[in-house]
mmCIF file of C-alpha atoms in Angstrom:
data_model
loop_
_atom_site.group_PDB
_atom_site.id
_atom_site.type_symbol
_atom_site.label_atom_id
_atom_site.label_comp_id
_atom_site.label_asym_id
_atom_site.label_seq_id
_atom_site.Cartn_x
_atom_site.Cartn_y
_atom_site.Cartn_z
ATOM 1 C CA MET A 1 -7.024 -7.358 13.936
ATOM 2 C CA SER A 2 -7.932 -7.742 10.233
ATOM 3 C CA ARG A 3 -5.689 -9.055 7.425
ATOM 4 C CA PRO A 4 -4.724 -6.826 4.498
ATOM 5 C CA ARG A 5 -6.672 -7.571 1.617
ATOM 6 C CA LEU A 6 -5.490 -8.209 -1.919
ATOM 7 C CA SER A 7 -7.356 -9.207 -5.207
ATOM 8 C CA ILE A 8 -5.891 -10.739 -8.280
ATOM 9 C CA ILE A 9 -7.590 -10.258 -11.682
ATOM 10 C CA GLY A 10 -6.415 -13.309 -13.602
ATOM 11 C CA ALA A 11 -6.062 -17.139 -12.889
ATOM 12 C CA GLY A 12 -3.317 -18.202 -15.095
ATOM 13 C CA LYS A 13 0.103 -19.770 -13.568
ATOM 14 C CA PHE A 14 1.142 -16.660 -12.322
ATOM 15 C CA GLY A 15 -2.059 -15.490 -10.810
ATOM 16 C CA MET A 16 -2.291 -18.902 -8.708
ATOM 17 C CA VAL A 17 1.315 -18.673 -7.614
ATOM 18 C CA LEU A 18 1.010 -15.081 -6.458
ATOM 19 C CA ALA A 19 -2.191 -16.006 -4.695
ATOM 20 C CA ARG A 20 -0.670 -18.882 -2.852
ATOM 21 C CA ALA A 21 2.217 -16.504 -1.824
ATOM 22 C CA ALA A 22 -0.200 -14.002 -0.781
ATOM 23 C CA VAL A 23 -2.014 -16.121 1.558
ATOM 24 C CA GLU A 24 0.902 -17.266 3.173
ATOM 25 C CA ALA A 25 2.069 -13.784 3.585
ATOM 26 C CA GLY A 26 -1.144 -13.019 5.784
ATOM 27 C CA TYR A 27 -3.330 -11.431 2.894
ATOM 28 C CA ASP A 28 -7.175 -12.078 2.457
ATOM 29 C CA THR A 29 -6.911 -12.979 -1.184
ATOM 30 C CA VAL A 30 -9.381 -13.471 -3.733
ATOM 31 C CA LEU A 31 -8.877 -14.241 -7.454
ATOM 32 C CA ALA A 32 -11.133 -13.677 -10.423
ATOM 33 C CA ARG A 33 -11.388 -14.042 -14.147
ATOM 34 C CA SER A 34 -13.877 -13.413 -16.931
ATOM 35 C CA GLY A 35 -16.649 -16.017 -16.797
ATOM 36 C CA ASP A 36 -18.206 -17.994 -13.861
ATOM 37 C CA SER A 37 -16.091 -18.124 -10.622
ATOM 38 C CA ALA A 38 -17.231 -21.578 -10.192
ATOM 39 C CA ASP A 39 -15.083 -22.438 -13.091
ATOM 40 C CA ILE A 40 -12.023 -22.017 -11.252
ATOM 41 C CA GLU A 41 -12.980 -22.766 -7.522
ATOM 42 C CA MET A 42 -11.449 -26.484 -7.632
ATOM 43 C CA MET A 43 -8.282 -24.815 -9.049
ATOM 44 C CA VAL A 44 -7.826 -22.246 -6.442
ATOM 45 C CA ASP A 45 -8.501 -24.818 -3.800
ATOM 46 C CA ILE A 46 -5.747 -27.086 -4.953
ATOM 47 C CA LEU A 47 -3.101 -24.408 -6.279
ATOM 48 C CA ALA A 48 -3.842 -21.594 -3.931
ATOM 49 C CA PRO A 49 -5.341 -22.948 -0.553
ATOM 50 C CA GLY A 50 -6.639 -20.300 1.307
ATOM 51 C CA ALA A 51 -7.662 -17.960 -1.493
ATOM 52 C CA LYS A 52 -11.208 -17.515 -2.528
ATOM 53 C CA ALA A 53 -12.532 -17.679 -6.377
ATOM 54 C CA VAL A 54 -14.855 -14.730 -6.712
ATOM 55 C CA THR A 55 -16.636 -12.766 -9.453
ATOM 56 C CA LEU A 56 -14.838 -10.105 -11.268
ATOM 57 C CA ALA A 57 -17.221 -7.365 -9.403
ATOM 58 C CA ASP A 58 -16.513 -9.063 -5.768
ATOM 59 C CA ALA A 59 -12.948 -9.134 -6.364
ATOM 60 C CA ILE A 60 -12.813 -5.249 -7.383
ATOM 61 C CA ALA A 61 -14.871 -4.554 -4.178
ATOM 62 C CA HIS A 62 -12.870 -6.883 -2.073
ATOM 63 C CA ALA A 63 -9.589 -4.709 -1.866
ATOM 64 C CA HIS A 64 -7.904 -1.441 -2.630
ATOM 65 C CA LEU A 65 -4.833 -3.272 -4.078
ATOM 66 C CA ILE A 66 -5.572 -5.150 -7.093
ATOM 67 C CA ILE A 67 -3.177 -7.349 -9.200
ATOM 68 C CA LEU A 68 -3.620 -7.031 -12.776
ATOM 69 C CA ALA A 69 -2.499 -10.574 -14.317
ATOM 70 C CA VAL A 70 -3.985 -10.871 -17.446
ATOM 71 C CA PRO A 71 -2.714 -11.583 -21.027
ATOM 72 C CA THR A 72 -1.668 -8.170 -22.648
ATOM 73 C CA THR A 73 -4.286 -8.552 -25.412
ATOM 74 C CA ARG A 74 -7.173 -8.822 -22.765
ATOM 75 C CA PHE A 75 -6.826 -5.807 -20.389
ATOM 76 C CA ARG A 76 -9.255 -3.615 -22.688
ATOM 77 C CA GLU A 77 -11.931 -6.399 -22.174
ATOM 78 C CA LEU A 78 -12.159 -4.832 -18.749
ATOM 79 C CA SER A 79 -14.407 -1.472 -18.156
ATOM 80 C CA GLN A 80 -12.094 1.507 -18.145
ATOM 81 C CA ASP A 81 -13.501 2.881 -14.993
ATOM 82 C CA ALA A 82 -13.361 -0.702 -13.260
ATOM 83 C CA PHE A 83 -10.759 0.255 -10.997
ATOM 84 C CA ALA A 84 -11.562 3.767 -10.124
ATOM 85 C CA GLY A 85 -9.638 4.823 -7.059
ATOM 86 C CA LYS A 86 -7.895 1.508 -6.782
ATOM 87 C CA VAL A 87 -3.998 0.743 -6.641
ATOM 88 C CA LEU A 88 -3.616 -1.520 -9.919
ATOM 89 C CA VAL A 89 -0.477 -3.300 -10.180
ATOM 90 C CA ASP A 90 0.285 -4.051 -13.959
ATOM 91 C CA THR A 91 2.174 -7.181 -14.376
ATOM 92 C CA MET A 92 1.708 -7.596 -18.126
ATOM 93 C CA ASN A 93 4.585 -7.982 -20.323
ATOM 94 C CA TYR A 94 4.181 -7.595 -23.965
ATOM 95 C CA TRP A 95 5.451 -10.440 -26.285
ATOM 96 C CA ALA A 96 4.739 -9.647 -29.847
ATOM 97 C CA ILE A 97 5.286 -13.420 -30.932
ATOM 98 C CA THR A 98 2.470 -14.370 -28.629
ATOM 99 C CA ASP A 99 0.392 -11.212 -28.065
ATOM 100 C CA GLY A 100 0.442 -10.200 -31.819
ATOM 101 C CA ASN A 101 0.943 -6.782 -33.133
ATOM 102 C CA LEU A 102 -0.524 -4.236 -30.538
ATOM 103 C CA PRO A 103 0.751 -0.891 -32.200
ATOM 104 C CA GLU A 104 0.537 0.943 -28.828
ATOM 105 C CA PHE A 105 2.786 -1.560 -27.337
ATOM 106 C CA ALA A 106 5.144 -2.345 -30.550
ATOM 107 C CA GLU A 107 5.968 1.008 -31.448
ATOM 108 C CA LYS A 108 6.810 2.376 -27.950
ATOM 109 C CA PRO A 109 7.570 -0.616 -25.645
ATOM 110 C CA ALA A 110 9.106 1.692 -23.228
ATOM 111 C CA GLU A 111 5.493 2.924 -22.488
ATOM 112 C CA THR A 112 3.287 -0.057 -21.931
ATOM 113 C CA SER A 113 2.499 0.852 -18.439
ATOM 114 C CA ARG A 114 1.555 4.301 -19.687
ATOM 115 C CA VAL A 115 -1.026 2.751 -22.003
ATOM 116 C CA VAL A 116 -2.518 1.034 -19.232
ATOM 117 C CA GLN A 117 -2.626 4.134 -17.240
ATOM 118 C CA ARG A 118 -4.278 5.971 -19.938
ATOM 119 C CA TYR A 119 -6.874 3.214 -20.124
ATOM 120 C CA PHE A 120 -7.613 3.069 -16.457
ATOM 121 C CA ALA A 121 -7.314 6.705 -16.008
ATOM 122 C CA SER A 122 -9.189 6.684 -12.642
ATOM 123 C CA ALA A 123 -6.680 4.045 -11.136
ATOM 124 C CA LYS A 124 -3.332 4.521 -9.717
ATOM 125 C CA VAL A 125 -1.152 2.145 -11.985
ATOM 126 C CA VAL A 126 2.177 0.647 -10.526
ATOM 127 C CA LYS A 127 4.412 -1.288 -12.635
ATOM 128 C CA SER A 128 5.614 -4.288 -10.650
ATOM 129 C CA LEU A 129 5.866 -8.147 -10.081
ATOM 130 C CA ASN A 130 6.522 -8.671 -13.821
ATOM 131 C CA GLN A 131 10.351 -8.954 -13.471
ATOM 132 C CA LEU A 132 10.314 -12.933 -12.798
ATOM 133 C CA GLY A 133 8.805 -15.798 -14.559
ATOM 134 C CA TYR A 134 6.089 -17.696 -12.200
ATOM 135 C CA HIS A 135 8.595 -20.369 -11.481
ATOM 136 C CA GLN A 136 11.118 -17.888 -10.373
ATOM 137 C CA PHE A 137 8.809 -16.001 -8.229
ATOM 138 C CA ARG A 138 7.679 -19.246 -6.580
ATOM 139 C CA ASP A 139 11.172 -20.628 -6.094
ATOM 140 C CA GLU A 140 13.003 -17.347 -5.045
ATOM 141 C CA ARG A 141 10.835 -16.231 -2.289
ATOM 142 C CA ARG A 142 12.755 -15.632 1.100
ATOM 143 C CA ALA A 143 12.108 -14.224 4.570
ATOM 144 C CA ALA A 144 13.223 -10.618 5.172
ATOM 145 C CA GLY A 145 16.935 -10.552 6.377
ATOM 146 C CA THR A 146 17.871 -13.837 4.653
ATOM 147 C CA SER A 147 21.269 -13.586 2.984
ATOM 148 C CA GLY A 148 20.971 -13.183 -0.550
ATOM 149 C CA ARG A 149 17.490 -12.478 -0.753
ATOM 150 C CA ILE A 150 16.184 -11.521 -4.197
ATOM 151 C CA ALA A 151 15.126 -7.929 -4.953
ATOM 152 C CA MET A 152 11.953 -6.709 -6.904
ATOM 153 C CA ALA A 153 11.252 -3.119 -7.955
ATOM 154 C CA ALA A 154 7.992 -1.143 -8.561
ATOM 155 C CA ALA A 155 7.457 2.042 -10.419
ATOM 156 C CA GLY A 156 4.538 4.364 -10.271
ATOM 157 C CA ASP A 157 3.734 8.191 -10.389
ATOM 158 C CA ASP A 158 1.480 7.964 -7.201
ATOM 159 C CA ARG A 159 3.932 7.583 -4.519
ATOM 160 C CA GLU A 160 1.408 6.223 -1.825
ATOM 161 C CA ALA A 161 0.432 3.920 -4.440
ATOM 162 C CA VAL A 162 3.906 2.663 -4.809
ATOM 163 C CA LYS A 163 4.424 2.298 -0.925
ATOM 164 C CA SER A 164 1.601 0.005 -0.646
ATOM 165 C CA VAL A 165 3.232 -2.376 -3.548
ATOM 166 C CA LEU A 166 6.665 -2.121 -1.942
ATOM 167 C CA TYR A 167 4.918 -3.360 1.466
ATOM 168 C CA LEU A 168 3.269 -6.183 -0.737
ATOM 169 C CA ILE A 169 6.702 -6.810 -2.394
ATOM 170 C CA ASP A 170 8.342 -7.366 0.971
ATOM 171 C CA ALA A 171 5.683 -9.422 2.433
ATOM 172 C CA LEU A 172 5.839 -11.713 -0.714
ATOM 173 C CA GLY A 173 9.318 -12.564 0.054
ATOM 174 C CA PHE A 174 11.439 -10.165 -1.891
ATOM 175 C CA ASP A 175 13.400 -6.981 -0.928
ATOM 176 C CA PRO A 176 11.536 -4.119 -2.285
ATOM 177 C CA ILE A 177 13.098 -1.279 -4.409
ATOM 178 C CA ASP A 178 11.297 1.942 -5.422
ATOM 179 C CA ALA A 179 12.315 2.281 -8.862
ATOM 180 C CA GLY A 180 10.808 5.809 -9.493
ATOM 181 C CA PRO A 181 7.893 7.137 -11.815
ATOM 182 C CA LEU A 182 5.904 4.941 -14.198
ATOM 183 C CA ALA A 183 7.963 5.591 -17.100
ATOM 184 C CA ALA A 184 10.932 3.871 -15.220
ATOM 185 C CA GLY A 185 8.810 0.677 -15.289
ATOM 186 C CA ALA A 186 10.103 0.280 -18.823
ATOM 187 C CA ALA A 187 13.467 -1.130 -17.061
ATOM 188 C CA LEU A 188 11.398 -3.898 -15.622
ATOM 189 C CA GLY A 189 9.871 -5.398 -18.695
ATOM 190 C CA PRO A 190 11.067 -7.327 -21.744
ATOM 191 C CA GLY A 191 14.210 -5.580 -23.266
ATOM 192 C CA GLY A 192 14.707 -3.766 -19.850
ATOM 193 C CA PRO A 193 17.952 -4.125 -17.859
ATOM 194 C CA GLY A 194 15.912 -5.416 -14.951
ATOM 195 C CA PHE A 195 13.900 -8.113 -16.478
ATOM 196 C CA GLY A 196 14.411 -11.872 -15.799
ATOM 197 C CA VAL A 197 17.246 -10.822 -13.485
ATOM 198 C CA VAL A 198 17.619 -12.757 -10.321
ATOM 199 C CA GLN A 199 19.656 -10.236 -8.047
ATOM 200 C CA THR A 200 20.218 -9.028 -4.632
ATOM 201 C CA ARG A 201 18.864 -5.583 -3.697
ATOM 202 C CA ASP A 202 22.337 -3.824 -4.225
ATOM 203 C CA GLU A 203 22.704 -5.776 -7.368
ATOM 204 C CA LEU A 204 19.358 -4.682 -8.821
ATOM 205 C CA LEU A 205 19.957 -1.080 -7.739
ATOM 206 C CA GLU A 206 23.167 -1.127 -9.768
ATOM 207 C CA THR A 207 21.493 -2.719 -12.597
ATOM 208 C CA LEU A 208 18.776 -0.089 -12.770
ATOM 209 C CA GLY A 209 20.991 2.691 -12.009
ATOM 210 C CA LEU A 210 19.573 3.782 -9.014
ATOM 211 C CA ALA A 211 21.288 5.116 -5.679
ATOM 212 C CA ALA A 212 20.717 3.333 -2.582
ATOM 213 C CA PRO A 213 18.189 5.135 -0.223
ATOM 214 C CA ALA A 214 19.830 6.749 2.610
ATOM 215 C CA ALA A 215 19.695 5.246 5.826
#
């Protein structure tokens, strides 16, 4: 039986932590960044053993589910049709103090993922995996059914795309929550009620104002 595949675009601290978690969850995981993949091979071997450093083109071809974990200022360096037909998980958080003034983000901070969706119009964008810092993500992972397991949400307009991300969240060690359409992703980013909170499923549902799914 083949393993599920995952591609991560971005080889920063979060990308590495995510890759390690994905490998441990059984995903066939690759990482890419701009430039020569050989530049990050040693880092991947040390920080995310079992994952593989590849070119951007190979990462895009590798999986249907792709994590975008690049600085907010750099996503437009990628081709607009790079992720056509793919599920693209937007993990980016806009911080004016480090990212500078990006009018589309600064003027309507609640619509950052809509900006990303408009740019990658042929992809299925889901906002998720951005609630916690990389250290929290690394430290809070727990097996399914563990008491006090932390929850993480996903928001997107394509319902099948959201389902695939919810499955990933569970596999990575968090209780998954469907936050609704892509616009609801604003609640998961800076300034939103779900950002930076370490809460159980019931607590996060309450924080986000969501009803628990029917049994």
